[in-house]
mmCIF file of C-alpha atoms in Angstrom:
data_model
loop_
_atom_site.group_PDB
_atom_site.id
_atom_site.type_symbol
_atom_site.label_atom_id
_atom_site.label_comp_id
_atom_site.label_asym_id
_atom_site.label_seq_id
_atom_site.Cartn_x
_atom_site.Cartn_y
_atom_site.Cartn_z
ATOM 1 C CA MET A 1 -4.269 25.040 -6.541
ATOM 2 C CA LYS A 2 -2.455 23.572 -9.073
ATOM 3 C CA ASN A 3 -1.280 19.965 -10.143
ATOM 4 C CA ASN A 4 2.191 19.307 -9.268
ATOM 5 C CA ILE A 5 3.489 18.400 -12.919
ATOM 6 C CA ASN A 6 5.711 21.173 -13.131
ATOM 7 C CA ILE A 7 6.834 21.483 -9.623
ATOM 8 C CA ASN A 8 10.745 20.854 -8.535
ATOM 9 C CA LYS A 9 11.504 17.178 -8.022
ATOM 10 C CA ASN A 10 14.287 17.169 -5.858
ATOM 11 C CA GLU A 11 12.445 19.167 -3.474
ATOM 12 C CA ILE A 12 9.708 17.267 -2.879
ATOM 13 C CA MET A 13 10.854 13.558 -3.408
ATOM 14 C CA THR A 14 12.430 13.168 0.036
ATOM 15 C CA SER A 15 12.211 9.497 0.694
ATOM 16 C CA TYR A 16 12.638 6.436 -0.637
ATOM 17 C CA VAL A 17 11.009 2.844 -0.450
ATOM 18 C CA TYR A 18 13.473 -0.021 0.984
ATOM 19 C CA ILE A 19 12.529 -4.072 1.303
ATOM 20 C CA HIS A 20 14.795 -6.116 3.301
ATOM 21 C CA VAL A 21 14.684 -9.785 1.708
ATOM 22 C CA MET A 22 16.008 -12.114 5.077
ATOM 23 C CA LYS A 23 17.857 -14.811 5.323
ATOM 24 C CA PRO A 24 15.975 -18.012 7.170
ATOM 25 C CA GLY A 25 15.215 -18.128 10.351
ATOM 26 C CA PRO A 26 13.483 -15.199 12.935
ATOM 27 C CA HIS A 27 14.849 -11.463 12.738
ATOM 28 C CA ASN A 28 14.097 -8.396 14.877
ATOM 29 C CA ILE A 29 11.897 -6.512 12.896
ATOM 30 C CA THR A 30 11.625 -3.149 15.400
ATOM 31 C CA LYS A 31 15.277 -3.162 16.732
ATOM 32 C CA PRO A 32 15.670 0.603 17.581
ATOM 33 C CA GLY A 33 18.286 2.556 16.579
ATOM 34 C CA LYS A 34 19.659 2.316 12.939
ATOM 35 C CA THR A 35 16.248 0.563 11.942
ATOM 36 C CA ARG A 36 14.468 3.456 11.753
ATOM 37 C CA GLY A 37 16.802 5.298 9.421
ATOM 38 C CA GLY A 38 16.213 2.806 7.028
ATOM 39 C CA GLN A 39 19.762 1.260 7.440
ATOM 40 C CA GLY A 40 19.226 -1.182 10.561
ATOM 41 C CA GLY A 41 16.999 -4.106 11.380
ATOM 42 C CA ASP A 42 18.502 -7.836 12.500
ATOM 43 C CA LEU A 43 22.080 -6.658 9.735
ATOM 44 C CA HIS A 44 23.258 -10.574 10.162
ATOM 45 C CA ARG A 45 20.146 -11.821 8.111
ATOM 46 C CA THR A 46 19.271 -9.309 5.744
ATOM 47 C CA GLN A 47 20.444 -10.798 2.489
ATOM 48 C CA GLN A 48 19.371 -8.125 -0.133
ATOM 49 C CA GLN A 49 17.870 -4.357 0.261
ATOM 50 C CA VAL A 50 15.690 -3.692 -2.872
ATOM 51 C CA SER A 51 15.802 0.103 -2.970
ATOM 52 C CA ILE A 52 12.516 2.162 -5.074
ATOM 53 C CA MET A 53 13.834 5.977 -5.662
ATOM 54 C CA PRO A 54 10.776 8.532 -5.997
ATOM 55 C CA GLY A 55 8.817 9.661 -8.727
ATOM 56 C CA SER A 56 6.237 12.118 -9.386
ATOM 57 C CA ARG A 57 3.857 9.187 -10.016
ATOM 58 C CA PHE A 58 5.083 5.283 -9.558
ATOM 59 C CA MET A 59 3.528 1.917 -8.855
ATOM 60 C CA TYR A 60 5.286 -1.402 -7.544
ATOM 61 C CA SER A 61 4.471 -4.686 -6.736
ATOM 62 C CA THR A 62 5.740 -7.456 -4.739
ATOM 63 C CA GLU A 63 5.052 -11.121 -3.760
ATOM 64 C CA GLY A 64 6.641 -14.382 -3.141
ATOM 65 C CA ASP A 65 10.052 -14.094 -1.270
ATOM 66 C CA TYR A 66 9.949 -10.501 -1.924
ATOM 67 C CA SER A 67 6.221 -9.921 -0.494
ATOM 68 C CA LEU A 68 5.490 -7.365 2.261
ATOM 69 C CA ARG A 69 4.272 -9.801 4.690
ATOM 70 C CA LYS A 70 7.819 -11.637 4.619
ATOM 71 C CA CYS A 71 9.909 -8.741 4.345
ATOM 72 C CA PRO A 72 10.808 -6.157 6.621
ATOM 73 C CA HIS A 73 10.277 -2.786 4.863
ATOM 74 C CA GLY A 74 9.595 1.302 5.076
ATOM 75 C CA THR A 75 10.945 4.341 4.251
ATOM 76 C CA ALA A 76 14.343 6.649 4.561
ATOM 77 C CA ALA A 77 15.338 9.846 3.739
ATOM 78 C CA VAL A 78 17.023 10.003 0.222
ATOM 79 C CA SER A 79 19.922 12.577 1.631
ATOM 80 C CA ASP A 80 20.915 9.364 4.586
ATOM 81 C CA LYS A 81 20.994 7.178 1.613
ATOM 82 C CA ALA A 82 24.352 7.113 1.050
ATOM 83 C CA HIS A 83 25.427 6.210 4.832
ATOM 84 C CA SER A 84 22.461 4.164 4.810
ATOM 85 C CA ASP A 85 24.180 2.071 1.409
ATOM 86 C CA LYS A 86 27.783 1.904 2.967
ATOM 87 C CA ILE A 87 26.595 0.375 6.460
ATOM 88 C CA LEU A 88 24.921 -2.396 4.332
ATOM 89 C CA ASN A 89 27.833 -2.797 2.142
ATOM 90 C CA ASN A 90 30.230 -2.674 5.257
ATOM 91 C CA HIS A 91 27.828 -5.925 6.234
ATOM 92 C CA ASN A 92 27.559 -7.258 2.473
ATOM 93 C CA ILE A 93 24.406 -6.945 2.097
ATOM 94 C CA ASN A 94 23.603 -6.445 -1.968
ATOM 95 C CA VAL A 95 21.924 -3.216 -2.090
ATOM 96 C CA HIS A 96 19.856 -2.912 -5.653
ATOM 97 C CA ASP A 97 18.383 0.505 -6.664
ATOM 98 C CA ILE A 98 15.631 0.847 -9.039
ATOM 99 C CA THR A 99 15.201 4.365 -10.333
ATOM 100 C CA LYS A 100 12.795 5.921 -13.204
ATOM 101 C CA GLU A 101 16.239 6.308 -15.228
ATOM 102 C CA THR A 102 17.735 2.689 -14.955
ATOM 103 C CA ALA A 103 13.716 1.406 -15.769
ATOM 104 C CA GLY A 104 13.917 3.608 -18.819
ATOM 105 C CA GLY A 105 10.205 3.546 -19.527
ATOM 106 C CA ARG A 106 9.503 -0.331 -18.664
ATOM 107 C CA ILE A 107 8.886 -2.390 -15.940
ATOM 108 C CA ALA A 108 11.900 -2.555 -13.616
ATOM 109 C CA GLN A 109 12.307 -5.696 -11.994
ATOM 110 C CA VAL A 110 14.804 -7.161 -9.105
ATOM 111 C CA GLY A 111 13.497 -10.603 -8.231
ATOM 112 C CA LYS A 112 9.838 -10.392 -6.947
ATOM 113 C CA VAL A 113 9.739 -6.311 -6.797
ATOM 114 C CA ARG A 114 8.196 -4.755 -10.043
ATOM 115 C CA VAL A 115 8.352 -1.012 -10.446
ATOM 116 C CA VAL A 116 6.784 1.393 -13.200
ATOM 117 C CA TYR A 117 7.016 5.409 -13.276
ATOM 118 C CA ASP A 118 5.044 7.894 -15.207
ATOM 119 C CA ASP A 119 7.167 7.411 -18.468
ATOM 120 C CA SER A 120 6.091 3.478 -18.542
ATOM 121 C CA GLU A 121 3.068 2.205 -20.895
ATOM 122 C CA GLN A 122 1.304 0.915 -17.708
ATOM 123 C CA ILE A 123 0.941 4.378 -15.965
ATOM 124 C CA ARG A 124 0.736 6.051 -19.743
ATOM 125 C CA THR A 125 -2.096 4.181 -20.129
ATOM 126 C CA MET A 126 -3.553 5.046 -16.661
ATOM 127 C CA GLN A 127 -2.955 8.865 -17.300
ATOM 128 C CA THR A 128 -5.581 8.526 -20.358
ATOM 129 C CA ASN A 129 -8.116 7.982 -17.892
ATOM 130 C CA TYR A 130 -6.649 10.175 -15.068
ATOM 131 C CA SER A 131 -9.014 12.742 -13.537
ATOM 132 C CA PRO A 132 -6.843 15.932 -13.683
ATOM 133 C CA GLU A 133 -9.362 17.046 -10.324
ATOM 134 C CA PHE A 134 -8.561 13.421 -8.428
ATOM 135 C CA GLU A 135 -5.317 14.211 -6.627
ATOM 136 C CA GLN A 136 -6.546 17.772 -5.579
ATOM 137 C CA GLN A 137 -10.096 16.225 -4.431
ATOM 138 C CA LEU A 138 -8.160 13.965 -2.076
ATOM 139 C CA ILE A 139 -5.701 15.573 -0.376
ATOM 140 C CA ALA A 140 -8.823 18.468 0.375
ATOM 141 C CA HIS A 141 -10.567 15.232 1.644
ATOM 142 C CA PHE A 142 -7.878 14.418 3.817
ATOM 143 C CA LEU A 143 -7.257 17.990 5.415
ATOM 144 C CA GLN A 144 -11.291 18.030 5.955
ATOM 145 C CA TYR A 145 -11.815 15.031 7.465
ATOM 146 C CA HIS A 146 -8.204 12.825 8.438
ATOM 147 C CA LYS A 147 -6.029 15.513 10.200
ATOM 148 C CA LYS A 148 -5.437 13.825 13.724
ATOM 149 C CA THR A 149 -6.460 15.282 16.997
ATOM 150 C CA ASP A 150 -3.649 16.616 19.321
ATOM 151 C CA ALA A 151 -3.982 13.073 21.536
ATOM 152 C CA GLU A 152 -3.152 11.210 18.279
ATOM 153 C CA LEU A 153 -0.490 13.320 17.460
ATOM 154 C CA LYS A 154 1.357 12.698 20.466
ATOM 155 C CA ASN A 155 0.974 8.529 19.638
ATOM 156 C CA LYS A 156 4.065 7.479 18.871
ATOM 157 C CA ASN A 157 3.440 3.792 17.441
ATOM 158 C CA ARG A 158 4.551 3.268 13.956
ATOM 159 C CA ASP A 159 0.960 4.085 12.639
ATOM 160 C CA ALA A 160 1.126 7.444 13.902
ATOM 161 C CA HIS A 161 4.626 8.147 12.667
ATOM 162 C CA SER A 162 4.042 6.952 9.299
ATOM 163 C CA THR A 163 0.642 8.929 8.522
ATOM 164 C CA GLN A 164 1.831 12.175 10.496
ATOM 165 C CA GLY A 165 -0.537 14.549 10.844
ATOM 166 C CA PHE A 166 -3.508 12.637 8.882
ATOM 167 C CA ASN A 167 -5.411 9.586 9.974
ATOM 168 C CA ARG A 168 -5.386 6.444 7.038
ATOM 169 C CA LEU A 169 -8.097 6.345 4.755
ATOM 170 C CA ASP A 170 -8.920 2.319 4.954
ATOM 171 C CA GLY A 171 -11.770 0.071 3.772
ATOM 172 C CA GLY A 172 -11.970 -3.704 2.414
ATOM 173 C CA VAL A 173 -12.060 -6.893 5.031
ATOM 174 C CA GLN A 174 -11.174 -6.314 8.765
ATOM 175 C CA ASP A 175 -8.223 -7.910 10.273
ATOM 176 C CA ARG A 176 -10.564 -8.526 13.642
ATOM 177 C CA TYR A 177 -13.564 -10.206 14.216
ATOM 178 C CA LEU A 178 -15.753 -7.872 16.600
ATOM 179 C CA ASN A 179 -16.468 -8.474 20.150
ATOM 180 C CA ARG A 180 -19.720 -10.539 20.870
ATOM 181 C CA HIS A 181 -21.019 -7.553 23.025
ATOM 182 C CA ALA A 182 -20.379 -4.907 20.090
ATOM 183 C CA ASN A 183 -24.080 -5.666 19.102
ATOM 184 C CA ILE A 184 -23.146 -6.544 15.339
ATOM 185 C CA THR A 185 -23.958 -10.287 13.939
ATOM 186 C CA HIS A 186 -21.366 -11.308 11.282
ATOM 187 C CA PRO A 187 -22.169 -13.049 8.077
ATOM 188 C CA THR A 188 -21.822 -17.011 7.859
ATOM 189 C CA ARG A 189 -21.104 -19.340 4.914
ATOM 190 C CA ASN A 190 -21.883 -22.847 5.970
ATOM 191 C CA GLY A 191 -21.780 -21.923 9.588
ATOM 192 C CA VAL A 192 -18.605 -20.151 9.875
ATOM 193 C CA LYS A 193 -18.711 -16.880 10.498
ATOM 194 C CA ILE A 194 -16.557 -14.649 7.874
ATOM 195 C CA PRO A 195 -14.962 -11.113 8.709
ATOM 196 C CA ILE A 196 -16.935 -7.621 8.491
ATOM 197 C CA ILE A 197 -16.320 -5.558 5.629
ATOM 198 C CA LYS A 198 -15.875 -2.023 6.221
ATOM 199 C CA THR A 199 -16.946 0.737 3.631
ATOM 200 C CA LYS A 200 -17.574 4.010 6.100
ATOM 201 C CA ASN A 201 -14.286 5.858 5.001
ATOM 202 C CA PHE A 202 -14.841 4.897 1.581
ATOM 203 C CA LYS A 203 -18.453 6.097 1.494
ATOM 204 C CA GLN A 204 -17.663 9.496 3.096
ATOM 205 C CA LEU A 205 -15.388 10.140 -0.071
ATOM 206 C CA PRO A 206 -16.467 12.400 -2.588
ATOM 207 C CA GLN A 207 -18.413 10.197 -5.680
ATOM 208 C CA GLN A 208 -15.755 11.205 -8.573
ATOM 209 C CA VAL A 209 -12.945 10.477 -6.319
ATOM 210 C CA LEU A 210 -14.572 7.087 -5.738
ATOM 211 C CA LYS A 211 -14.916 6.586 -9.042
ATOM 212 C CA HIS A 212 -11.736 7.408 -10.027
ATOM 213 C CA LEU A 213 -10.263 5.117 -7.563
ATOM 214 C CA PHE A 214 -12.010 2.208 -8.777
ATOM 215 C CA GLU A 215 -12.289 2.761 -12.336
ATOM 216 C CA VAL A 216 -8.795 4.209 -12.790
ATOM 217 C CA ILE A 217 -6.183 3.582 -9.840
ATOM 218 C CA PHE A 218 -7.657 0.089 -8.711
ATOM 219 C CA HIS A 219 -8.413 -1.230 -12.564
ATOM 220 C CA ASN A 220 -4.836 -0.326 -13.674
ATOM 221 C CA ALA A 221 -3.338 -2.145 -10.019
ATOM 222 C CA GLN A 222 -5.147 -5.075 -10.961
ATOM 223 C CA LEU A 223 -4.148 -5.309 -14.505
ATOM 224 C CA PHE A 224 -0.274 -4.348 -13.716
ATOM 225 C CA LEU A 225 -0.664 -7.248 -11.051
ATOM 226 C CA ASP A 226 -2.139 -9.827 -13.781
ATOM 227 C CA THR A 227 -0.054 -8.792 -16.631
ATOM 228 C CA CYS A 228 3.515 -9.189 -14.941
ATOM 229 C CA GLY A 229 3.037 -11.661 -12.494
ATOM 230 C CA GLU A 230 4.417 -15.280 -12.880
ATOM 231 C CA GLU A 231 -0.188 -16.648 -12.694
ATOM 232 C CA LYS A 232 -3.188 -15.171 -12.132
ATOM 233 C CA ARG A 233 -3.611 -13.762 -8.396
ATOM 234 C CA TYR A 234 -6.658 -13.486 -6.265
ATOM 235 C CA ASN A 235 -8.242 -16.119 -8.432
ATOM 236 C CA ASP A 236 -10.586 -17.942 -5.607
ATOM 237 C CA PRO A 237 -14.156 -17.456 -7.143
ATOM 238 C CA LEU A 238 -15.638 -18.073 -3.780
ATOM 239 C CA ARG A 239 -13.247 -16.103 -1.581
ATOM 240 C CA TYR A 240 -13.712 -13.446 -4.315
ATOM 241 C CA LYS A 241 -17.389 -13.255 -3.672
ATOM 242 C CA LEU A 242 -17.482 -13.407 0.026
ATOM 243 C CA PHE A 243 -14.854 -10.529 -0.143
ATOM 244 C CA ALA A 244 -13.090 -8.398 -2.948
ATOM 245 C CA HIS A 245 -16.738 -8.867 -4.639
ATOM 246 C CA GLU A 246 -18.581 -7.720 -1.581
ATOM 247 C CA PHE A 247 -16.834 -4.926 -0.508
ATOM 248 C CA LYS A 248 -16.999 -3.184 -4.406
ATOM 249 C CA LYS A 249 -21.255 -3.892 -4.321
ATOM 250 C CA ARG A 250 -21.782 -2.187 -1.329
ATOM 251 C CA LEU A 251 -19.994 0.627 -3.058
ATOM 252 C CA GLY A 252 -22.045 0.441 -6.021
ATOM 253 C CA PHE A 253 -18.378 -0.409 -8.138
ATOM 254 C CA GLU A 254 -19.485 -4.303 -8.085
ATOM 255 C CA HIS A 255 -18.552 -3.828 -12.269
ATOM 256 C CA THR A 256 -14.885 -3.011 -12.163
ATOM 257 C CA ILE A 257 -12.301 -5.791 -12.392
ATOM 258 C CA CYS A 258 -10.094 -5.164 -8.952
ATOM 259 C CA ARG A 259 -10.148 -8.030 -6.965
ATOM 260 C CA PHE A 260 -8.409 -6.979 -3.592
ATOM 261 C CA GLU A 261 -9.576 -7.786 0.010
ATOM 262 C CA TYR A 262 -8.379 -4.470 1.544
ATOM 263 C CA TYR A 263 -7.474 -0.903 0.342
ATOM 264 C CA ASP A 264 -5.416 1.608 2.702
ATOM 265 C CA ILE A 265 -4.630 5.304 1.571
ATOM 266 C CA LEU A 266 -1.741 7.210 3.476
ATOM 267 C CA VAL A 267 -1.544 10.638 2.973
ATOM 268 C CA THR A 268 1.628 12.669 4.636
ATOM 269 C CA GLU A 269 2.682 16.562 4.154
ATOM 270 C CA VAL A 270 6.605 16.374 2.832
ATOM 271 C CA GLY A 271 8.968 18.509 4.494
ATOM 272 C CA VAL A 272 7.500 19.117 8.062
ATOM 273 C CA SER A 273 9.217 16.981 9.480
ATOM 274 C CA SER A 274 10.827 13.269 8.964
ATOM 275 C CA ASN A 275 8.169 11.269 6.707
ATOM 276 C CA ALA A 276 9.869 8.201 7.397
ATOM 277 C CA LEU A 277 7.660 5.137 7.681
ATOM 278 C CA PHE A 278 9.473 2.754 10.410
ATOM 279 C CA ARG A 279 10.710 -0.496 8.973
ATOM 280 C CA HIS A 280 7.994 -3.049 9.574
ATOM 281 C CA VAL A 281 6.248 -6.341 8.164
ATOM 282 C CA ASP A 282 2.325 -6.653 6.726
ATOM 283 C CA GLY A 283 1.481 -9.286 8.544
ATOM 284 C CA LYS A 284 -2.076 -9.188 8.349
ATOM 285 C CA ASN A 285 -1.712 -9.603 4.422
ATOM 286 C CA CYS A 286 -2.371 -12.909 3.518
ATOM 287 C CA GLY A 287 0.776 -15.535 2.609
ATOM 288 C CA ARG A 288 -1.226 -17.939 1.074
ATOM 289 C CA ALA A 289 -0.414 -19.089 -2.455
ATOM 290 C CA GLY A 290 -2.079 -16.726 -5.129
ATOM 291 C CA TYR A 291 -2.498 -13.768 -2.325
ATOM 292 C CA ASP A 292 1.061 -13.059 -1.375
ATOM 293 C CA SER A 293 0.774 -9.963 -3.703
ATOM 294 C CA SER A 294 0.834 -6.315 -3.218
ATOM 295 C CA VAL A 295 0.731 -3.374 -5.612
ATOM 296 C CA ILE A 296 1.428 0.506 -4.162
ATOM 297 C CA TYR A 297 0.519 3.572 -6.377
ATOM 298 C CA SER A 298 2.072 6.461 -5.043
ATOM 299 C CA PHE A 299 1.741 10.491 -6.435
ATOM 300 C CA HIS A 300 3.534 13.661 -5.220
ATOM 301 C CA CYS A 301 1.024 16.432 -5.299
ATOM 302 C CA GLU A 302 0.983 20.205 -4.610
ATOM 303 C CA HIS A 303 -1.953 21.741 -2.796
ATOM 304 C CA ASP A 304 -2.879 25.161 -1.702
ATOM 305 C CA ASN A 305 1.232 25.653 -2.077
ATOM 306 C CA LYS A 306 1.999 22.680 0.151
ATOM 307 C CA HIS A 307 3.283 19.332 -0.882
ATOM 308 C CA TYR A 308 1.663 16.599 -0.028
ATOM 309 C CA LYS A 309 2.901 12.382 -1.137
ATOM 310 C CA CYS A 310 -0.007 9.886 -1.303
ATOM 311 C CA SER A 311 0.395 6.042 -1.077
ATOM 312 C CA ILE A 312 -2.721 3.936 -2.020
ATOM 313 C CA ILE A 313 -2.102 0.151 -0.597
ATOM 314 C CA MET A 314 -3.708 -2.185 -2.461
ATOM 315 C CA THR A 315 -3.511 -6.518 -0.599
ATOM 316 C CA SER A 316 -5.340 -9.194 0.634
ATOM 317 C CA ARG A 317 -6.176 -10.252 4.162
ATOM 318 C CA THR A 318 -4.911 -13.340 5.989
ATOM 319 C CA VAL A 319 -8.204 -13.457 7.545
ATOM 320 C CA CYS A 320 -10.123 -13.869 4.252
ATOM 321 C CA GLY A 321 -7.350 -16.702 3.541
ATOM 322 C CA ALA A 322 -7.959 -18.453 7.499
ATOM 323 C CA ALA A 323 -12.084 -18.208 7.054
ATOM 324 C CA MET A 324 -11.956 -19.865 3.379
ATOM 325 C CA GLU A 325 -9.996 -22.641 4.709
ATOM 326 C CA LYS A 326 -12.301 -23.101 8.203
ATOM 327 C CA ILE A 327 -15.226 -23.033 4.665
ATOM 328 C CA GLU A 328 -13.600 -25.903 3.135
ATOM 329 C CA SER A 329 -13.346 -27.839 5.798
ATOM 330 C CA SER A 330 -17.005 -27.364 6.907
ATOM 331 C CA SER A 331 -18.150 -28.838 3.608
ATOM 332 C CA LEU A 332 -16.212 -31.962 3.590
#
């Protein structure tokens, strides 16, 4: 096993991220056909596409009118990009590409999408504390505990496709309240039922991997969001105490600075088939002021002569905002 620093980047980086900024009004997120190729959807309502081209390691944030809650987004094959861009240009849709070369070691920004690559100060700072075993251990954990069953592989919904042979590893605030017959008592605040916090998947991680996630990945993602955003994000003290801090506390990392409410780790084997993520919006993310930001950190890794891509998503939950509104109303 070895790290991917010296492997051929052109062979493994087969997909790019696209974000569609829409004109006001309703739009069809899951229109079939061209949508899944990354060049379709409601073309008459698409105003702009921001394309984030891959790197061995990169991190990006979105917020405001460019948030992943508002904007349909997904991934598409780099080999299809020229065809995709031609279709978009024919519909007078502005296409803005962000690449490692155009970023030039700095924060590349289009609207409220900000991207840094592994030659940036942000990623270099992260690398000073980067465990050389982290990527290998995380991929090995997915291979051992998160491989899909045959029945799960036949499921053709978006999640099934986007994670290919692996189930997602997520943790934090859950987007649904449990059924009253589940025999689990919800915590309350001022008589208001608040959401359940899920820690099971994170508790199963090796301690070294968990420590690296909280103290390096989540830490630097929060710094990135705080320093390049227009204002401090995730800054409601009570909301932080009830959700983000509670999640960290249960895992033994309450000393860390990260304030995200939900974490999602996806792993795909590159080159098995199309590894595109269907066009979608992250409707469970919170759209309230100060909480519409997300940060995604991605890396490519070689493990046992196979190539993998891992994306670590750090974001908010709208169910937390809804609970806070009820709590505030109950205290009036």
